[in-house]
Amino acid sequence: MKKLVLSLLIVFMSVTMFSQIVLINNGQQKIISEETLEILPSEEFDVSYESYLAEDGVVPKTSSFKAIRISFLLAYLKGIDKDATVHIVASDGYSQIIPYELCITDSALGSPYLAYSKNGEKEYCFTFKPEDGLVTNAEMFSVLGEEYSKYRKGIPSASGMMVKGISHIIINWDGNMDILNEKSDKVSENSEKANENSEFSVNFKGLNDFCIDMTIIDKLDSGKTHAKKIEIEEKGQLNSYAGMQLKEIIAAVDGGRRDHPFDFDEKLWNSGYDITMTAADGYSVTFSTKDVDQDDLYFVWNRNSEKITPMITGNVSGKLKIKNIKNVELSIANQEFTEQEIIISLKSDSKSLDINIHELEKSEYYFEEIGQFTTSAGTVHRDSYAGIDMAVWLKNEMDLKKEDTVQIKASDGYNMSFSGKDILVPENGKWMLAFKLNDEYLPEDPGYFRTIKVGKDVDTEGHNSVKMIVEIEIIKSEYRSYNIEFEGKMNFSIDRDTMQSGINCHKTVVECESKGERNEYEGIALWRLLAYSDDSKYAPHKQDSSIISYDEHAAEKGYDVTIVASDGYSITLKSEELNKNDDVILAVYKNGKELEDKYWPALIAWNSDSENIPENIKMVRNISKIILTER
Amino acid sequence: MKNVMSFIKTCFLFLIFIAVSLTVFSTSLFLNDSYFVNNDTISNDITQIALGELYPLMFDVYDVTFSFQNGDSFVFDENITEKFFDIYLSTTPDGTLIFNGNKIESISIKGEKCDISDLEIWIGWEGEKELKNVINSFSLKFGIKIKTLYVPNSYSKLISYIRSNKILPDIVMVESDDISTLMESKAIQNLDYIFNSSEENGSFFDKLKESFILGDKTWAYPFYADTHLILYNRKLIDFKNNTDSYKTLTLNDLKNMDEYVLAKEIIPISWNAYSGYFFLPFMMGFGKENFIEKDGTVRVNDVSSLKAIEYILTLEKESILDISERDAMTALFLEEKTSAIIGGSYMIPYLKSLGIDLGILTLPYNEADNCYIPPLLDIKGFAITRKSKNPVLSRRLIQYITNQKNQEEFCGELFKIPCRSEALDKIYANNGDGEDYSEKLRISVENGIAIPADKAYSVYKSTMWNILRFAISGQMKPQEALDTAQNIIDNNLKSR
């Protein structure tokens, strides 16, 4: 029993390993294995990096690192010149250069670190550890200078310093990629025969990453748990292989337990997903798991008692037998996400359908683009979005016409209407129904779908970037816009979208009796709208939310509120009577519908049962202007 | 008539294939099958047939033996799996197969058949009908259902398919400057395994093959190239007794081209000098060593580029050159208002079809520096998508399309430079119009520069498109324009 536990422990320890770091200085080479890294002192910390979009107000992203000081690693190399440069190099050649001096003294960026875990995922990447936890573009530029700073689209971008997939740390690297490829060259020179000292790794990528190298294979070979012997007839002769069933490794990345012993998801395999296998020489083949028996594929490392570089073989078609296998990639999405039925509803008088987010992603309407929205307080959010082209989608699926109205409903009750024309032929950019932000699906909170305008130099007013969308309704009546002018200490023109947005936040419903008829009216309490013009400094949503834009003191002191209709008819009410009076509203809906033409676009309505009805109030309709005048 | 013959030939080959298949595949088909063919099945109508056309598509072939009628035999001592469509057998009038002058009694091969499944290929550019014919003949011969889509911009469609997780085709026709993005997007697989395993690559023009190499890896299989040429109307121009000029012009000849033009009102030559695509050959022809420097940058504010721009401006000033964009330039040429244009070789069939008495010249020769102005080689090839479920079958289709026989047919009809060097001479040996296409295309390909697969080329091209017109219109001095362009290129490359 002890032996079994020990054996499992060894396997567990070895399979949780991933690749090594190669340190090079002037001909010296030192390979730091993960075991070595594990015993070096490490730290856990969070760092935020500004990107090139910082000037657009994009908030720096914070990542959590588990990392080792680069200076600890450099201690393995001898004779590093004080003026040397340290090149942190990824396996694809992307690198970050830092002067050696920065590795041994602190700067505004803090010390440089090699992280072996980022946001809980195993990954070798580079980071600084600044004291304030933030790496700004300006700090990068000031410490590293123009030459070693990172840029994107010509703009400094500190986030570019977080080199991922680090394989080498090289002193005074001349950019020669051969140094990085030495390993694989050796492998190919030796053909399939692997010598004892050769280094290789096979990467498995699914819902997580897993890497198998020689150390693991040696241990698997000596263990009894996984290694098997199989015989396969090839080119007229019987070859004997040692290896393990591929499914046993697939189990490590197919979404089950991430620790040994792994659970192979047989149900998922049988349901069918694609696996792409790539050899060191570039040969790549994809197969659907539905088409291959899970027991037929083997990952082998020994043929006829001779070690070979790992290959895929088995009782399968020749195209799936891959010598010198390098990568195995599973095309499986996050199950938690795929299993959710995230749908959006489309509705019109004649048609109703629900569409799954994954159908949208696979549809011809899907695209990616930079989008931007600005909140009413002026904060700009600019990011990369992916979603579908609303114009083409709604035109094709719902026969949207320019004359129609598009009503977008959110799960929190927020509604926003757009004209069909605005969706189909926007003045600039295009409307996207987005469900991915910077390559990640939009989360459940605040919601899976949002509208946003995308394209070059476009912006979306915050209230038009509707989030948490659950339904889009096409109404076959014309979308009519309007503006109501507010004049006072500040002048504002409130358009339909702003009014709608206000109703979403401050909906007030009153029952008003007029000419013996009682109706329900919906709108915004008039006192709230006075906030636009009652002082010269603050208006709703135009400053920090801690500042209340409504000037109650001024209302108590008293000013006149004149409500003017489009035909010039007006009434004047006293601010004292309207102050915090929710029984008097500027109404835009009557009995749940848009106002009829004779009232359009807004009227004054009040709660007939209220005791706070202003003295001179009358049902002014076709309101075009509201004027605040000092007495 | 030619098509009817081709169809009959295809049907005949298919019948041969069926006959061979029936006699061979009576036993297990998985591993170590031996396939035999004898001359009873070969018709004397066929003068040449590729070995691969006699057998089912093979995944791997590890033993091929030709037994000859004289009792000798020949065993290939190398793996010829990847050369099955490159080894040709000829026939005698009585239908006997000949290999290296020996009459074949029988052929034995051992190997593994390819799994047969459906393929999808996206093709583009000129020759849709001709290429579909080749693909159809493969489909018919080997019983493979192939979906062939003509996709005008396969590159961007492929990228959008990847982003939206759609099922990708197996093969995509690409051009060299698509490669860097397709590689970065992991859209295509590197094909080193094909080129490393086949020593037959000697028959490829190196430049065509190299144009698809990026990061020391080959990403597409070359098919053909188009090149810059001077296309002239023989009716409007007379090179007198300057026989060399029938091959090429020197830069000095070009400066004096008005002397050869038969009417004064005719503009000697026109090309789109606003375009970096046309400027690059002149930059290089005035002494520039590398287009992309070793550090990955592109230098345009150097002496060679300045000399090039000044030369072009001189031609324009002296009314030798009319600078027009492509459509205007073509219209001038068709209206016989200009005697010559610099255009792509792909224009030849179109211009000939309009009845123009067309002559061709290579780009001019720089007598001072003793070198040609190198034309750009616009190279098309086939890439296999990384997630193809049929990479081997895809490879076989590409090998079939690009074998010498099909190259000769396809490129010959469309005036393309075939990827296989030996096909070039055969294609244009007897074209009947007195023009030596073969020699001029060979000079062009030997001196030409493949459009680089590096992204730096796109940056260069878009920058020069905007800046060159400022220099040409006189809004900027040549050096100022080149310095401005340099600045833009540097900033763009830095931000990559």
PDB file of N, CA, C and O in Angstrom, chain B residues 42 77 123-124 134 160 163 184 190 194 238 324 344 365 388 398 427 449 451:
ATOM      1  N   ILE B  42      -3.118  -0.021 -69.629  1.00  0.00           N
ATOM      2  CA  ILE B  42      -2.721   1.300 -70.112  1.00  0.00           C
ATOM      3  C   ILE B  42      -3.032   1.449 -71.602  1.00  0.00           C
ATOM      4  O   ILE B  42      -2.689   0.602 -72.402  1.00  0.00           O
ATOM      5  N   ASP B  77      15.217   3.452 -53.915  1.00  0.00           N
ATOM      6  CA  ASP B  77      15.856   3.275 -52.606  1.00  0.00           C
ATOM      7  C   ASP B  77      15.555   4.447 -51.676  1.00  0.00           C
ATOM      8  O   ASP B  77      16.185   4.634 -50.658  1.00  0.00           O
ATOM      9  N   ILE B 123     -10.422  28.804 -53.521  1.00  0.00           N
ATOM     10  CA  ILE B 123      -9.490  29.288 -54.530  1.00  0.00           C
ATOM     11  C   ILE B 123      -9.777  30.762 -54.821  1.00  0.00           C
ATOM     12  O   ILE B 123     -10.818  31.281 -54.433  1.00  0.00           O
ATOM     13  N   GLY B 124      -8.848  31.411 -55.507  1.00  0.00           N
ATOM     14  CA  GLY B 124      -9.050  32.826 -55.810  1.00  0.00           C
ATOM     15  C   GLY B 124      -8.230  33.268 -57.005  1.00  0.00           C
ATOM     16  O   GLY B 124      -7.582  32.455 -57.665  1.00  0.00           O
ATOM     17  N   VAL B 134      -9.043  21.377 -63.007  1.00  0.00           N
ATOM     18  CA  VAL B 134      -7.975  20.512 -62.476  1.00  0.00           C
ATOM     19  C   VAL B 134      -8.468  19.784 -61.226  1.00  0.00           C
ATOM     20  O   VAL B 134      -8.281  18.572 -61.062  1.00  0.00           O
ATOM     21  N   SER B 160     -11.935  35.723 -40.429  1.00  0.00           N
ATOM     22  CA  SER B 160     -13.243  35.880 -39.779  1.00  0.00           C
ATOM     23  C   SER B 160     -13.818  34.522 -39.387  1.00  0.00           C
ATOM     24  O   SER B 160     -14.487  34.391 -38.364  1.00  0.00           O
ATOM     25  N   ARG B 163     -12.162  33.529 -36.139  1.00  0.00           N
ATOM     26  CA  ARG B 163     -12.673  34.283 -35.001  1.00  0.00           C
ATOM     27  C   ARG B 163     -14.063  33.831 -34.595  1.00  0.00           C
ATOM     28  O   ARG B 163     -14.447  33.954 -33.446  1.00  0.00           O
ATOM     29  N   GLU B 184       0.285  34.037 -37.535  1.00  0.00           N
ATOM     30  CA  GLU B 184       0.041  34.524 -36.172  1.00  0.00           C
ATOM     31  C   GLU B 184      -1.335  34.099 -35.662  1.00  0.00           C
ATOM     32  O   GLU B 184      -1.513  33.875 -34.474  1.00  0.00           O
ATOM     33  N   ASN B 190       2.463  24.745 -40.722  1.00  0.00           N
ATOM     34  CA  ASN B 190       3.693  24.885 -41.495  1.00  0.00           C
ATOM     35  C   ASN B 190       3.940  23.572 -42.227  1.00  0.00           C
ATOM     36  O   ASN B 190       3.618  22.482 -41.762  1.00  0.00           O
ATOM     37  N   ILE B 194       6.583  18.593 -45.599  1.00  0.00           N
ATOM     38  CA  ILE B 194       6.502  18.218 -47.008  1.00  0.00           C
ATOM     39  C   ILE B 194       7.837  18.477 -47.676  1.00  0.00           C
ATOM     40  O   ILE B 194       8.400  17.619 -48.349  1.00  0.00           O
ATOM     41  N   ASP B 238       8.224  51.111 -82.334  1.00  0.00           N
ATOM     42  CA  ASP B 238       9.171  50.400 -83.198  1.00  0.00           C
ATOM     43  C   ASP B 238      10.560  50.551 -82.589  1.00  0.00           C
ATOM     44  O   ASP B 238      11.087  51.668 -82.498  1.00  0.00           O
ATOM     45  N   SER B 324      -0.479  57.215 -63.861  1.00  0.00           N
ATOM     46  CA  SER B 324      -1.922  56.998 -63.695  1.00  0.00           C
ATOM     47  C   SER B 324      -2.144  55.740 -62.876  1.00  0.00           C
ATOM     48  O   SER B 324      -1.333  54.816 -62.930  1.00  0.00           O
ATOM     49  N   GLY B 344       1.025  43.866 -64.615  1.00  0.00           N
ATOM     50  CA  GLY B 344       1.281  42.500 -64.173  1.00  0.00           C
ATOM     51  C   GLY B 344       1.133  41.527 -65.340  1.00  0.00           C
ATOM     52  O   GLY B 344       0.349  41.770 -66.264  1.00  0.00           O
ATOM     53  N   TYR B 365      16.840  47.631 -67.599  1.00  0.00           N
ATOM     54  CA  TYR B 365      18.155  47.237 -67.105  1.00  0.00           C
ATOM     55  C   TYR B 365      18.899  48.499 -66.697  1.00  0.00           C
ATOM     56  O   TYR B 365      18.939  49.475 -67.448  1.00  0.00           O
ATOM     57  N   SER B 388      -7.210  21.286 -40.260  1.00  0.00           N
ATOM     58  CA  SER B 388      -7.752  20.390 -41.284  1.00  0.00           C
ATOM     59  C   SER B 388      -7.832  18.974 -40.731  1.00  0.00           C
ATOM     60  O   SER B 388      -6.927  18.516 -40.027  1.00  0.00           O
ATOM     61  N   ILE B 398      -2.917  19.121 -53.512  1.00  0.00           N
ATOM     62  CA  ILE B 398      -1.984  20.205 -53.880  1.00  0.00           C
ATOM     63  C   ILE B 398      -0.881  19.665 -54.785  1.00  0.00           C
ATOM     64  O   ILE B 398      -0.511  20.285 -55.779  1.00  0.00           O
ATOM     65  N   ILE B 427       5.818  25.407 -71.536  1.00  0.00           N
ATOM     66  CA  ILE B 427       4.567  26.143 -71.682  1.00  0.00           C
ATOM     67  C   ILE B 427       4.618  27.075 -72.879  1.00  0.00           C
ATOM     68  O   ILE B 427       3.703  27.139 -73.684  1.00  0.00           O
ATOM     69  N   ILE B 449      11.875  39.970 -57.186  1.00  0.00           N
ATOM     70  CA  ILE B 449      11.829  39.897 -55.713  1.00  0.00           C
ATOM     71  C   ILE B 449      10.437  39.436 -55.334  1.00  0.00           C
ATOM     72  O   ILE B 449       9.441  40.042 -55.754  1.00  0.00           O
ATOM     73  N   ILE B 451       7.200  39.168 -53.250  1.00  0.00           N
ATOM     74  CA  ILE B 451       6.547  40.048 -52.270  1.00  0.00           C
ATOM     75  C   ILE B 451       6.781  39.433 -50.897  1.00  0.00           C
ATOM     76  O   ILE B 451       6.447  38.264 -50.674  1.00  0.00           O
TER      77      ILE B 451
END
